[in-house]
Tab-separated table of C-alpha atoms and ligand atoms in Angstrom:
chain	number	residue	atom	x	y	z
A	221	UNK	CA	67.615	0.707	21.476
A	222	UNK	CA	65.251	-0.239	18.739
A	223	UNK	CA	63.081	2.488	17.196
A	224	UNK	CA	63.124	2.438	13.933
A	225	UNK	CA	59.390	1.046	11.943
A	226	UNK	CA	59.283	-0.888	8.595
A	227	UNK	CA	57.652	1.721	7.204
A	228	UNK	CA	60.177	4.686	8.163
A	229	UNK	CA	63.072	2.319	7.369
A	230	UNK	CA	61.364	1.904	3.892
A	231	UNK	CA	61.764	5.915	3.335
A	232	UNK	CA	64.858	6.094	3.939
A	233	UNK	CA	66.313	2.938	2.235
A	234	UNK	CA	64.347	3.842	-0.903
A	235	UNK	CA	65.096	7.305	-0.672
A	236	UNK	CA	69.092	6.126	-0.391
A	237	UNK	CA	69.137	3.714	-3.476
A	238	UNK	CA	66.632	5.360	-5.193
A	239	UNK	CA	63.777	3.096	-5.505
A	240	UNK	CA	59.965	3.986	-6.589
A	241	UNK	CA	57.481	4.865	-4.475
A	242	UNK	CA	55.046	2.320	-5.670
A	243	UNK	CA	57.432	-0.249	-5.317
A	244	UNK	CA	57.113	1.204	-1.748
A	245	UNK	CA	53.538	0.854	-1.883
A	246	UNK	CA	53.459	-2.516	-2.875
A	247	UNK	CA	55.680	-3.739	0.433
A	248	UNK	CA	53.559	-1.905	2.637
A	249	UNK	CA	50.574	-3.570	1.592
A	250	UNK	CA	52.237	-7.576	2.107
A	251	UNK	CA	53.531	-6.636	5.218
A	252	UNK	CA	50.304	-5.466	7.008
A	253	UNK	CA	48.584	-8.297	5.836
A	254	UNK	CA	50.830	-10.817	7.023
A	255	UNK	CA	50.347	-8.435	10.683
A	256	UNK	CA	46.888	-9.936	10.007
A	257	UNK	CA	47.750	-13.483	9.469
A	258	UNK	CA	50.461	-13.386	12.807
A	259	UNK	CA	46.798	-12.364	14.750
A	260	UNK	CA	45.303	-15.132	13.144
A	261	UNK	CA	48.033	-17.616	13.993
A	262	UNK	CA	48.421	-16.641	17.490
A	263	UNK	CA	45.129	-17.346	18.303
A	264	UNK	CA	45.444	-20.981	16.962
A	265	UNK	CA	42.336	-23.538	18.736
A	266	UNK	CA	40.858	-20.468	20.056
A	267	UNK	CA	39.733	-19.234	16.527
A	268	UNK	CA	38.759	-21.939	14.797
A	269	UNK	CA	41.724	-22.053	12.660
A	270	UNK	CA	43.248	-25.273	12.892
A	271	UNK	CA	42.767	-28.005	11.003
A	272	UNK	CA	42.104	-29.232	7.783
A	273	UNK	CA	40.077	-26.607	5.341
A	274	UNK	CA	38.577	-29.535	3.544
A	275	UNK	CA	39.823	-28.544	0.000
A	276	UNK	CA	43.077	-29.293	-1.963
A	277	UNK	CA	45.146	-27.126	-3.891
A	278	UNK	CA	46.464	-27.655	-7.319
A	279	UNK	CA	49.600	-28.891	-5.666
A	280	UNK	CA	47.450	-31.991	-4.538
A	281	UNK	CA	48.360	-30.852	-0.992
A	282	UNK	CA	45.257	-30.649	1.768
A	283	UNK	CA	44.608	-27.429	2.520
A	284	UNK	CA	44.947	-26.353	6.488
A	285	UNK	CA	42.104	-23.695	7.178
A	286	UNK	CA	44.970	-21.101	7.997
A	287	UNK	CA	46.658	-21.773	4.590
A	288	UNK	CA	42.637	-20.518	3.278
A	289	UNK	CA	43.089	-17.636	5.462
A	290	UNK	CA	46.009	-16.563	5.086
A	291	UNK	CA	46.207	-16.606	1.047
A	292	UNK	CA	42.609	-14.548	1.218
A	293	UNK	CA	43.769	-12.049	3.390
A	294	UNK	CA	46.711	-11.548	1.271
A	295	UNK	CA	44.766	-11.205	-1.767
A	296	UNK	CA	42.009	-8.748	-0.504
A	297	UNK	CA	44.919	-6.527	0.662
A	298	UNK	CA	46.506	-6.720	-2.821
A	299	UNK	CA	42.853	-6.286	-4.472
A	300	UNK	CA	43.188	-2.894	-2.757
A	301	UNK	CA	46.756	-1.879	-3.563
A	302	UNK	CA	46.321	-0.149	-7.158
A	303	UNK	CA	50.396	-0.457	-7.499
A	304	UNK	CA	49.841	-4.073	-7.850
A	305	UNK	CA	48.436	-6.031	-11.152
A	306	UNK	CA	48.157	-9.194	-10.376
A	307	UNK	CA	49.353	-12.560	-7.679
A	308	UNK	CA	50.153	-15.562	-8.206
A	309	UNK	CA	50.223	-17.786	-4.909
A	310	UNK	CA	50.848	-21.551	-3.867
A	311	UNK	CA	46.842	-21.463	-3.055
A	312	UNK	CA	45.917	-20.683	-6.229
A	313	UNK	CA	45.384	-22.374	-9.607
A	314	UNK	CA	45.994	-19.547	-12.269
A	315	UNK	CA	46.940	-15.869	-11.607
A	316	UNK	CA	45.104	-13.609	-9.572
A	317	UNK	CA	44.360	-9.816	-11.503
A	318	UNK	CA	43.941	-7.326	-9.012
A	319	UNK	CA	44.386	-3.896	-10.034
A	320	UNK	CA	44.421	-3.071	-14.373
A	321	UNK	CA	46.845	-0.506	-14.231
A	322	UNK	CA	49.130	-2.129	-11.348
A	323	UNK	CA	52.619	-1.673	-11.991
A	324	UNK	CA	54.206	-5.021	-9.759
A	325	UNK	CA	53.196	-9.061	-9.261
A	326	UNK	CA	53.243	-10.366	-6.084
A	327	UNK	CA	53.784	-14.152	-5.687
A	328	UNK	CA	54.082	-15.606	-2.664
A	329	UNK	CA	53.292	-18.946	-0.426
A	330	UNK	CA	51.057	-17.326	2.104
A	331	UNK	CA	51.516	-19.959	4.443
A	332	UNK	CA	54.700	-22.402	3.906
A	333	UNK	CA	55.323	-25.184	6.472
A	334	UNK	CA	51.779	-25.324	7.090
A	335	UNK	CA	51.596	-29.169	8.134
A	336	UNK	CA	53.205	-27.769	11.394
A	337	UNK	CA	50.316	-25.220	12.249
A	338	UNK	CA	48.482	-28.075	13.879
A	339	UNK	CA	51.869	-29.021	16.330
A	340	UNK	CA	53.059	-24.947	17.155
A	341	UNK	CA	55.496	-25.383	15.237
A	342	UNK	CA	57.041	-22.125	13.162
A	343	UNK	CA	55.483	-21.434	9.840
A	344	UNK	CA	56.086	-18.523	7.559
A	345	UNK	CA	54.891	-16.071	4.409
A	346	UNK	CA	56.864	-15.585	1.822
A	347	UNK	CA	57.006	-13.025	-1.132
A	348	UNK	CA	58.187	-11.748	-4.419
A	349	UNK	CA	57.741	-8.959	-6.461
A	350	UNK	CA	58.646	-8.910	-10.046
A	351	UNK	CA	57.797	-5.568	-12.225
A	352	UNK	CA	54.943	-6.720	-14.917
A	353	UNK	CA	56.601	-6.187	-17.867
A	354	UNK	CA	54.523	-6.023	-20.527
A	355	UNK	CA	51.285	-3.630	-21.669
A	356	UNK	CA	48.216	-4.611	-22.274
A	357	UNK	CA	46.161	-7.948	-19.986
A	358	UNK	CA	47.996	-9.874	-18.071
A	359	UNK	CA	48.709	-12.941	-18.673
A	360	UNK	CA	50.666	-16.257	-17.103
A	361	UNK	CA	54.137	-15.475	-19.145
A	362	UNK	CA	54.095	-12.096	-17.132
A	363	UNK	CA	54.748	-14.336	-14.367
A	364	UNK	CA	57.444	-16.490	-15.873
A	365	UNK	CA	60.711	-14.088	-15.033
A	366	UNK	CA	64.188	-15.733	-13.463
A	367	UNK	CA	64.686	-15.090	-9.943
A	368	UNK	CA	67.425	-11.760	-10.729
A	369	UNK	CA	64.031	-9.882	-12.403
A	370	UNK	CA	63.383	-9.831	-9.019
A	371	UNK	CA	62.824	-6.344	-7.474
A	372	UNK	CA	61.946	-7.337	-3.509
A	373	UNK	CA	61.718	-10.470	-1.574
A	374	UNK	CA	61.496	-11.683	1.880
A	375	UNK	CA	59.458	-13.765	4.456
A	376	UNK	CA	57.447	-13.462	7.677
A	377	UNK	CA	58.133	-15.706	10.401
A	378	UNK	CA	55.404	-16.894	12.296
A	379	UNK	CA	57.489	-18.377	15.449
A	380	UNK	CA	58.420	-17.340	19.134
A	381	UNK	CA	58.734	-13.808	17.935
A	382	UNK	CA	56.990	-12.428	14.598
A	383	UNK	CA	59.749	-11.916	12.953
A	384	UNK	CA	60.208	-10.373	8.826
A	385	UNK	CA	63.198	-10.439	6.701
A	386	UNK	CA	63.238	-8.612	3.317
A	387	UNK	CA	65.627	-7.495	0.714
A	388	UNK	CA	65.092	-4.693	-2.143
A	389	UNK	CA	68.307	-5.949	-3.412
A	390	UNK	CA	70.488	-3.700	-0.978
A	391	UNK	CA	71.137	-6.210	1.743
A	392	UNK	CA	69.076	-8.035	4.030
A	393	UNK	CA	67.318	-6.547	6.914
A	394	UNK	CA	65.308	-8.000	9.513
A	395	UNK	CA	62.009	-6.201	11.831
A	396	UNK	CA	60.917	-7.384	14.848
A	397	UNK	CA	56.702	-7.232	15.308
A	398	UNK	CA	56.111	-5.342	18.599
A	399	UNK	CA	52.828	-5.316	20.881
A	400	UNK	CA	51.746	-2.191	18.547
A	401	UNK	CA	51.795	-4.633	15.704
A	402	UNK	CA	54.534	-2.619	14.420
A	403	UNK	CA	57.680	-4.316	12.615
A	404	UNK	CA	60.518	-2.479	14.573
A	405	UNK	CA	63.932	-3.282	13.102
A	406	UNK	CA	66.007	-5.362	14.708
A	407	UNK	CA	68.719	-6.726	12.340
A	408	UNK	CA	70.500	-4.608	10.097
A	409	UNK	CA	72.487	-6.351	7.496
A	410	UNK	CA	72.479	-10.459	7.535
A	411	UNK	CA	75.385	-11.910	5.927
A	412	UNK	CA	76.286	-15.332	6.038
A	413	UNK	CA	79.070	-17.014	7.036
A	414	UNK	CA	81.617	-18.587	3.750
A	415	UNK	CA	81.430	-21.602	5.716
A	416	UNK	CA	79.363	-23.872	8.158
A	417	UNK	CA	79.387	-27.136	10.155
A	418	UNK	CA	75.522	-27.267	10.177
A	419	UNK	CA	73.132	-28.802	7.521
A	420	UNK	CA	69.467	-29.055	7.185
A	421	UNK	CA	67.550	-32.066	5.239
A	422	UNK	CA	65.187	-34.444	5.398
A	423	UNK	CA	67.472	-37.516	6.300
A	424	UNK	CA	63.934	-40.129	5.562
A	425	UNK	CA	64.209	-39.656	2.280
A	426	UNK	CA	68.312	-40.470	1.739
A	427	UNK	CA	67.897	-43.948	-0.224
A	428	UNK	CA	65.305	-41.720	-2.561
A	429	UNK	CA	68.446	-39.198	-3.615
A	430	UNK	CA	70.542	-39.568	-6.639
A	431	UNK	CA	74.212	-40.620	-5.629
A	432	UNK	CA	76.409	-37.578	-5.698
A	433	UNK	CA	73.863	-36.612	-2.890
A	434	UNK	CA	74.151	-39.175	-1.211
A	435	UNK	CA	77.872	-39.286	-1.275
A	436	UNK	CA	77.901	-35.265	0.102
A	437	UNK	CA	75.554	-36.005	2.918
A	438	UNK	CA	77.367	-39.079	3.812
A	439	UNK	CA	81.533	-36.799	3.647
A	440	UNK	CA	78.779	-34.616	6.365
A	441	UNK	CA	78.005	-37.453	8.458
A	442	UNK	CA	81.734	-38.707	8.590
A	443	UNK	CA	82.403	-35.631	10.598
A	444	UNK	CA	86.542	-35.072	11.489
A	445	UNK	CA	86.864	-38.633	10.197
A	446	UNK	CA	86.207	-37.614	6.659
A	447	UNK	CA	87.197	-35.970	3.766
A	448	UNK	CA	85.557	-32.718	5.231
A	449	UNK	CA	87.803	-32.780	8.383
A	450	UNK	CA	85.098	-31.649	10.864
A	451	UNK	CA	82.078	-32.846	12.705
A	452	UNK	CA	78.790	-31.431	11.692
A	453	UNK	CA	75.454	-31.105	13.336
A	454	UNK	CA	71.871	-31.310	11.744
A	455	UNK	CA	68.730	-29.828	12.076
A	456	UNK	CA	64.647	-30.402	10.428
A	457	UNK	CA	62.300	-28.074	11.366
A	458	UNK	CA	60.225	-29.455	8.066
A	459	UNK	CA	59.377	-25.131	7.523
A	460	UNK	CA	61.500	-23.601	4.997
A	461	UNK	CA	60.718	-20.114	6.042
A	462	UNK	CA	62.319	-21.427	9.984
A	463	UNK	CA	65.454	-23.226	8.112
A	464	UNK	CA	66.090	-20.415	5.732
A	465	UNK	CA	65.556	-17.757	8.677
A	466	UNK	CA	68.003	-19.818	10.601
A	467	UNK	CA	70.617	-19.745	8.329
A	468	UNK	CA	70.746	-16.532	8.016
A	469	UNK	CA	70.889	-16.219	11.568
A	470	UNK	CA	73.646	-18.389	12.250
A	471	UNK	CA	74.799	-19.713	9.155
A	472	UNK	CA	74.410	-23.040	7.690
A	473	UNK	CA	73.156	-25.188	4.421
A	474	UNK	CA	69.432	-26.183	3.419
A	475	UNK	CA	69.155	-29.152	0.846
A	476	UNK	CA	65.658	-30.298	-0.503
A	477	UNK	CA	67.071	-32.863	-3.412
A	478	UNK	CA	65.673	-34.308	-6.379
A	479	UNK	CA	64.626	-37.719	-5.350
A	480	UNK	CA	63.340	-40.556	-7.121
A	481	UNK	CA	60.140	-40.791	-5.369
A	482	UNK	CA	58.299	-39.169	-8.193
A	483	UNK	CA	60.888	-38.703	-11.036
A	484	UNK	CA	58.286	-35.755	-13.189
A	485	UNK	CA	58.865	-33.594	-10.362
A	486	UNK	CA	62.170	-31.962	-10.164
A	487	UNK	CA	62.510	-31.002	-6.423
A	488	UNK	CA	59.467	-30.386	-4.143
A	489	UNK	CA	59.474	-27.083	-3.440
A	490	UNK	CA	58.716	-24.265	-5.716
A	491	UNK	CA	60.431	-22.257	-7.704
A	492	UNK	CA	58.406	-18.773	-8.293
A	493	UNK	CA	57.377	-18.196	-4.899
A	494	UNK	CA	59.625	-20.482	-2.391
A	495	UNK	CA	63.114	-21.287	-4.301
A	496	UNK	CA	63.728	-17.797	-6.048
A	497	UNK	CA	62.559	-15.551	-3.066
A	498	UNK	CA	64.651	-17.409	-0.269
A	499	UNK	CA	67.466	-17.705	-2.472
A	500	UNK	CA	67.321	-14.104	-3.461
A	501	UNK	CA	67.813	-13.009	0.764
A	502	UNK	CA	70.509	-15.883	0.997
A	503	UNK	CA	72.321	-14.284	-1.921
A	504	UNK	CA	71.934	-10.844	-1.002
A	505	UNK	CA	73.812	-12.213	2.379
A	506	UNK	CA	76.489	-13.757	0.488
A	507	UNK	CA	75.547	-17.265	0.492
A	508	UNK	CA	74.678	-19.429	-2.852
A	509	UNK	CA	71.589	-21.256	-3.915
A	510	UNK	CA	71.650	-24.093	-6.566
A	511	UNK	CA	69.538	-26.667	-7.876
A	512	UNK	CA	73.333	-28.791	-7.331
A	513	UNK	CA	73.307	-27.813	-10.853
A	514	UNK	CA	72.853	-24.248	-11.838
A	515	UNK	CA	72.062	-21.133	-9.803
A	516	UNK	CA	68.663	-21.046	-8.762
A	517	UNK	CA	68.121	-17.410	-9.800
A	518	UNK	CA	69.360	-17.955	-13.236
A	519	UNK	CA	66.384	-20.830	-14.111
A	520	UNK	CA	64.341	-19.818	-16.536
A	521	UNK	CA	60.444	-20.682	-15.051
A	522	UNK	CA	58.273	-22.746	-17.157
A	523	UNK	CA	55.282	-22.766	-15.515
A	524	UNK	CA	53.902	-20.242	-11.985
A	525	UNK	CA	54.055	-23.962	-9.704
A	526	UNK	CA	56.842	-25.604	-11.480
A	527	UNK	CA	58.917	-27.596	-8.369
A	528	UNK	CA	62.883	-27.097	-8.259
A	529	UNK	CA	65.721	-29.029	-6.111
A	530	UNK	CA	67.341	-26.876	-3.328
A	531	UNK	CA	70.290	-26.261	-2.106
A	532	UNK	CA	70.843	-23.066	-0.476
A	533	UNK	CA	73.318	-20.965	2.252
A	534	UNK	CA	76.896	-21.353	3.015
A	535	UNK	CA	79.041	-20.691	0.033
A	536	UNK	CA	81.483	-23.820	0.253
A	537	UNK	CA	79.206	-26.082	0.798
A	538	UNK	CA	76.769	-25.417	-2.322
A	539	UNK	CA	79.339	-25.287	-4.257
A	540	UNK	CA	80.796	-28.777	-3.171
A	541	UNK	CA	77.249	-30.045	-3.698
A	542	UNK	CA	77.579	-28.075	-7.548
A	543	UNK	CA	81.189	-30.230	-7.859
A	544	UNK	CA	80.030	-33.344	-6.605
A	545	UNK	CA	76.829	-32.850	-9.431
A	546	UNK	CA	79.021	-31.820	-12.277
B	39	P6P	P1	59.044	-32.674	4.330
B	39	P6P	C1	56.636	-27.347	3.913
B	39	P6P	O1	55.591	-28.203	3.514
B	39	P6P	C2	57.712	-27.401	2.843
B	39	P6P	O2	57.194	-26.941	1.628
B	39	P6P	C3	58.922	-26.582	3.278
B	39	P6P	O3	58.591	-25.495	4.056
B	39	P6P	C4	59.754	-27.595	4.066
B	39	P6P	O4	61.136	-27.307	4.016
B	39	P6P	C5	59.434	-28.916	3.359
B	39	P6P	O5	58.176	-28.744	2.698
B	39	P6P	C6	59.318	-30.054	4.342
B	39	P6P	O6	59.138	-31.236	3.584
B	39	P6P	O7	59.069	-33.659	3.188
B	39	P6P	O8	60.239	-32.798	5.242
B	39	P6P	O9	57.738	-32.639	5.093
């Protein structure tokens, strides 16, 4: 029934739209490492992995020992991909050069949701490629490109089944990692539903939101009572990469506000390698993504860990978060 590998589905989907090789290349190298960091995951207490690594990242987040791993396998891998000129990742400070005459960046969070590593709970990878523009040494404005620069995107899922989801901009497909440690697919073509009557956010933090979201969560909560004329169900699995992959699955809206905790920060999540990758698959699958003010693909970055507000998925329902903002 299912047959077809990652890498064979790569030849022919680039050979069909007409995509480089290296571009190719480039994929081939994120996804085997993140086959390394699914072995590493697996084996949880019985590697040593859990835990706290001891360090902090520039983020001000605790490190977990697997978010270490993980970013260090990616970056060896990428060290030895000459199609690739540099990374930029959650883990890291500044840039990462990796090959001189590279063609791509990679950015990615190499392990998002981490806090639930500890609790087997799903966490995820997820990537971005942009093409590095410019001659000469690369630099941080390199980096700075709006989401629609980007040429590839997608996630691994770390969860019941390995599980990654990618887009070259020609729809969203989704592989399935078998006992070979092959990625088989198993999903051809996500596209989301207009509509949903499911919505994912962090309910603790409602008295911290500014009032037109407040006022859409609260038409949610009012079920067939309310202004939206149906009763809706909620879900917080506190891992983007799970939310986002569920979404696509089944449909549904992911909000992670501006609140008023910390008023310098935006949004918590991040834009260059969370925000703009996700929202480039939910896009690609005909749903919307919005910072409830403008499309998140059209921002133009500022900085490689600037922090953006999130909402993302069903059509209607980012854009009645976009009319209750405007
Ligand atoms: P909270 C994980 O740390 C993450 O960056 C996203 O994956 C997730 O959606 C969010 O933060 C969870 O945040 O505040 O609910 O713990």
């Amino acid at each position: 029934m299912f047959h077809t590998t990652f890498t064979d589905f790569l030849n022919q989907h680039f050979e069909q739209h007409n995509l480089s090789g290296s571009l190719k290349e480039t994929l081939n190298a994120i996804v085997a490492a993140c086959v390394q960091i699914s072995a590493k995951t697996r084996q949880g207490a019985l590697s040593g992995v859990l835990g706290e690594a001891g360090s902090g990242n520039i983020q001000g987040e605790a490190q977990k020992k697997l978010d270490v791993i993980a970013n260090q396998i990616l970056i060896d891998a990428l060290r030895q991909t000459p199609t690739v000129a540099g990374i930029a990742s959650e883990e890291e400070d500044n840039f990462v050069e990796t090959n001189e005459h590279g063609e791509y960046l990679v950015l990615f969070d190499p392990l998002d949701g981490s806090s639930n590593i500890d609790v087997n709970i799903s966490v995820g990878t997820i990537f971005s490629v942009l093409k590095k523009q410019s001659s000469g040494s690369l630099k941080t404005d390199d980096f700075l490109q709006n989401g629609r620069n980007q040429l590839a995107a997608g996630y691994v899922l770390y969860g019941v089944q390995t599980q990654l989801v990618f887009t070259a901009k020609h729809g969203v497909f989704g592989f399935t990692l078998n006992d070979q440690n092959q990625f088989i697919l198993t999903k051809d073509n996500f596209m989301l539903s207009e509509t949903t009557a499911e919505f994912a956010i962090n309910m603790s933090n409602q008295r911290h939101w500014e009032s037109p979201m407040q006022s859409y969560i609260a038409e949610l909560l009012a079920g067939i009572d309310g202004v939206r004329g149906k009763n809706y169900n909620m879900r917080w699995v506190a891992s983007m990469v799970a939310e986002v992959h569920r979404i696509l699955t089944r449909g549904g809206v992911f909000s992670y506000p501006f609140d008023k905790r910390d008023p310098a920060k935006p949004g918590k999540l991040r834009l260059m390698y969370e925000a703009n990758p996700m929202s480039l698959l939910i896009e690609q699958a005909g749903g919307l993504s919005s910072n409830a003010k403008q499309n998140i693909l059209d921002i133009q970055p500022t900085g490689l860990h600037q922090r953006v507000a999130v909402i993302l998925g069903a059509k209607e329902e980012v854009e009645r978060v976009n009319q209750l903002h405007a």
